[in-house]
Amino acid sequence: MTSGRFASSISTALRHPGVIALIVAGVTIAAMLLVDHGPWSRAKTQPAHVAMYATTGEAARAAGATVLPTKPKSPIEPVRPGPKTSPTVNPVTP
């Protein structure tokens, strides 16, 4: 008799929104720990020829390429339709 009431009270308690939220939170935290700290998330060491250059420009220069600035806009460019925008804060002149 008491085991029937106990099973019924457990079943009722597990349907409570707070208990459901705690179960979902526990499963989510366990999944995040598994994903973030699993063997697949270890730091990958880079070979020396990859780790030696910090920027793309440095790597290009080391390979013998010349890095040139982009060409300025064409002076014959049409006027942009719509309202004028505010000027740039730090305009770059070539």
C-alpha positions as protocol buffer text, in pm:
chain_id: "A"
residue {
  index: 1
  type: MET
  ca { x: 0 y: 0 z: 0 }
}
residue {
  index: 2
  type: THR
  ca { x: 272 y: 246 z: 89 }
}
residue {
  index: 3
  type: SER
  ca { x: 477 y: 157 z: -217 }
}
residue {
  index: 4
  type: GLY
  ca { x: 184 y: 248 z: -441 }
}
residue {
  index: 5
  type: ARG
  ca { x: 142 y: 587 z: -275 }
}
residue {
  index: 6
  type: PHE
  ca { x: 518 y: 647 z: -291 }
}
residue {
  index: 7
  type: ALA
  ca { x: 532 y: 570 z: -665 }
}
residue {
  index: 8
  type: SER
  ca { x: 235 y: 793 z: -722 }
}
residue {
  index: 9
  type: SER
  ca { x: 392 y: 1081 z: -527 }
}
residue {
  index: 10
  type: ILE
  ca { x: 721 y: 1045 z: -721 }
}
residue {
  index: 11
  type: SER
  ca { x: 530 y: 1048 z: -1048 }
}
residue {
  index: 12
  type: THR
  ca { x: 343 y: 1360 z: -940 }
}
residue {
  index: 13
  type: ALA
  ca { x: 662 y: 1532 z: -819 }
}
residue {
  index: 14
  type: LEU
  ca { x: 845 y: 1461 z: -1145 }
}
residue {
  index: 15
  type: ARG
  ca { x: 571 y: 1644 z: -1337 }
}
residue {
  index: 16
  type: HIS
  ca { x: 631 y: 1967 z: -1143 }
}
residue {
  index: 17
  type: PRO
  ca { x: 773 y: 2243 z: -1369 }
}
residue {
  index: 18
  type: GLY
  ca { x: 1058 y: 2319 z: -1127 }
}
residue {
  index: 19
  type: VAL
  ca { x: 1173 y: 1956 z: -1124 }
}
residue {
  index: 20
  type: ILE
  ca { x: 1152 y: 1937 z: -1503 }
}
residue {
  index: 21
  type: ALA
  ca { x: 1361 y: 2257 z: -1529 }
}
residue {
  index: 22
  type: LEU
  ca { x: 1624 y: 2114 z: -1294 }
}
residue {
  index: 23
  type: ILE
  ca { x: 1645 y: 1791 z: -1494 }
}
residue {
  index: 24
  type: VAL
  ca { x: 1682 y: 1983 z: -1823 }
}
residue {
  index: 25
  type: ALA
  ca { x: 1947 y: 2210 z: -1667 }
}
residue {
  index: 26
  type: GLY
  ca { x: 2141 y: 1910 z: -1536 }
}
residue {
  index: 27
  type: VAL
  ca { x: 2138 y: 1735 z: -1874 }
}
residue {
  index: 28
  type: THR
  ca { x: 2240 y: 2058 z: -2049 }
}
residue {
  index: 29
  type: ILE
  ca { x: 2533 y: 2123 z: -1813 }
}
residue {
  index: 30
  type: ALA
  ca { x: 2652 y: 1765 z: -1853 }
}
residue {
  index: 31
  type: ALA
  ca { x: 2635 y: 1797 z: -2233 }
}
residue {
  index: 32
  type: MET
  ca { x: 2825 y: 2130 z: -2229 }
}
residue {
  index: 33
  type: LEU
  ca { x: 3099 y: 1982 z: -2010 }
}
residue {
  index: 34
  type: LEU
  ca { x: 3129 y: 1686 z: -2241 }
}
residue {
  index: 35
  type: VAL
  ca { x: 3149 y: 1902 z: -2554 }
}
residue {
  index: 36
  type: ASP
  ca { x: 3381 y: 2170 z: -2410 }
}
residue {
  index: 37
  type: HIS
  ca { x: 3622 y: 1938 z: -2232 }
}
residue {
  index: 38
  type: GLY
  ca { x: 3624 y: 1633 z: -2453 }
}
residue {
  index: 39
  type: PRO
  ca { x: 3936 y: 1493 z: -2620 }
}
residue {
  index: 40
  type: TRP
  ca { x: 3841 y: 1661 z: -2950 }
}
residue {
  index: 41
  type: SER
  ca { x: 3873 y: 2014 z: -2806 }
}
residue {
  index: 42
  type: ARG
  ca { x: 4244 y: 1997 z: -2722 }
}
residue {
  index: 43
  type: ALA
  ca { x: 4475 y: 2267 z: -2855 }
}
residue {
  index: 44
  type: LYS
  ca { x: 4623 y: 2178 z: -3190 }
}
residue {
  index: 45
  type: THR
  ca { x: 4992 y: 2253 z: -3231 }
}
residue {
  index: 46
  type: GLN
  ca { x: 5088 y: 2415 z: -3559 }
}
residue {
  index: 47
  type: PRO
  ca { x: 5398 y: 2331 z: -3759 }
}
residue {
  index: 48
  type: ALA
  ca { x: 5674 y: 2593 z: -3759 }
}
residue {
  index: 49
  type: HIS
  ca { x: 5613 y: 2712 z: -4114 }
}
residue {
  index: 50
  type: VAL
  ca { x: 5247 y: 2788 z: -4028 }
}
residue {
  index: 51
  type: ALA
  ca { x: 5301 y: 2942 z: -3684 }
}
residue {
  index: 52
  type: MET
  ca { x: 5590 y: 3166 z: -3794 }
}
residue {
  index: 53
  type: TYR
  ca { x: 5371 y: 3429 z: -3964 }
}
residue {
  index: 54
  type: ALA
  ca { x: 5110 y: 3624 z: -3771 }
}
residue {
  index: 55
  type: THR
  ca { x: 4939 y: 3798 z: -4064 }
}
residue {
  index: 56
  type: THR
  ca { x: 4854 y: 3714 z: -4421 }
}
residue {
  index: 57
  type: GLY
  ca { x: 5075 y: 4000 z: -4541 }
}
residue {
  index: 58
  type: GLU
  ca { x: 5380 y: 3860 z: -4363 }
}
residue {
  index: 59
  type: ALA
  ca { x: 5321 y: 3517 z: -4511 }
}
residue {
  index: 60
  type: ALA
  ca { x: 5276 y: 3666 z: -4860 }
}
residue {
  index: 61
  type: ARG
  ca { x: 5598 y: 3867 z: -4833 }
}
residue {
  index: 62
  type: ALA
  ca { x: 5786 y: 3559 z: -4710 }
}
residue {
  index: 63
  type: ALA
  ca { x: 5662 y: 3368 z: -5015 }
}
residue {
  index: 64
  type: GLY
  ca { x: 5796 y: 3643 z: -5241 }
}
residue {
  index: 65
  type: ALA
  ca { x: 5469 y: 3816 z: -5327 }
}
residue {
  index: 66
  type: THR
  ca { x: 5430 y: 4192 z: -5327 }
}
residue {
  index: 67
  type: VAL
  ca { x: 5149 y: 4332 z: -5119 }
}
residue {
  index: 68
  type: LEU
  ca { x: 4995 y: 4640 z: -5284 }
}
residue {
  index: 69
  type: PRO
  ca { x: 4720 y: 4868 z: -5156 }
}
residue {
  index: 70
  type: THR
  ca { x: 4384 y: 4851 z: -5325 }
}
residue {
  index: 71
  type: LYS
  ca { x: 4321 y: 5083 z: -5616 }
}
residue {
  index: 72
  type: PRO
  ca { x: 4127 y: 5403 z: -5539 }
}
residue {
  index: 73
  type: LYS
  ca { x: 3770 y: 5443 z: -5663 }
}
residue {
  index: 74
  type: SER
  ca { x: 3715 y: 5548 z: -6020 }
}
residue {
  index: 75
  type: PRO
  ca { x: 3658 y: 5925 z: -6060 }
}
residue {
  index: 76
  type: ILE
  ca { x: 3375 y: 5846 z: -6304 }
}
residue {
  index: 77
  type: GLU
  ca { x: 3168 y: 5662 z: -6045 }
}
residue {
  index: 78
  type: PRO
  ca { x: 2796 y: 5753 z: -6050 }
}
residue {
  index: 79
  type: VAL
  ca { x: 2636 y: 5940 z: -5762 }
}
residue {
  index: 80
  type: ARG
  ca { x: 2479 y: 5709 z: -5509 }
}
residue {
  index: 81
  type: PRO
  ca { x: 2099 y: 5737 z: -5499 }
}
residue {
  index: 82
  type: GLY
  ca { x: 1928 y: 5828 z: -5175 }
}
residue {
  index: 83
  type: PRO
  ca { x: 2017 y: 6064 z: -4892 }
}
residue {
  index: 84
  type: LYS
  ca { x: 2379 y: 6158 z: -4822 }
}
residue {
  index: 85
  type: THR
  ca { x: 2549 y: 5975 z: -4540 }
}
residue {
  index: 86
  type: SER
  ca { x: 2761 y: 6135 z: -4271 }
}
residue {
  index: 87
  type: PRO
  ca { x: 3133 y: 6168 z: -4341 }
}
residue {
  index: 88
  type: THR
  ca { x: 3371 y: 5902 z: -4209 }
}
residue {
  index: 89
  type: VAL
  ca { x: 3535 y: 5970 z: -3874 }
}
residue {
  index: 90
  type: ASN
  ca { x: 3890 y: 5892 z: -3986 }
}
residue {
  index: 91
  type: PRO
  ca { x: 3908 y: 5932 z: -4362 }
}
residue {
  index: 92
  type: VAL
  ca { x: 4200 y: 5751 z: -4522 }
}
residue {
  index: 93
  type: THR
  ca { x: 4370 y: 5933 z: -4810 }
}
residue {
  index: 94
  type: PRO
  ca { x: 4602 y: 5737 z: -5035 }
}
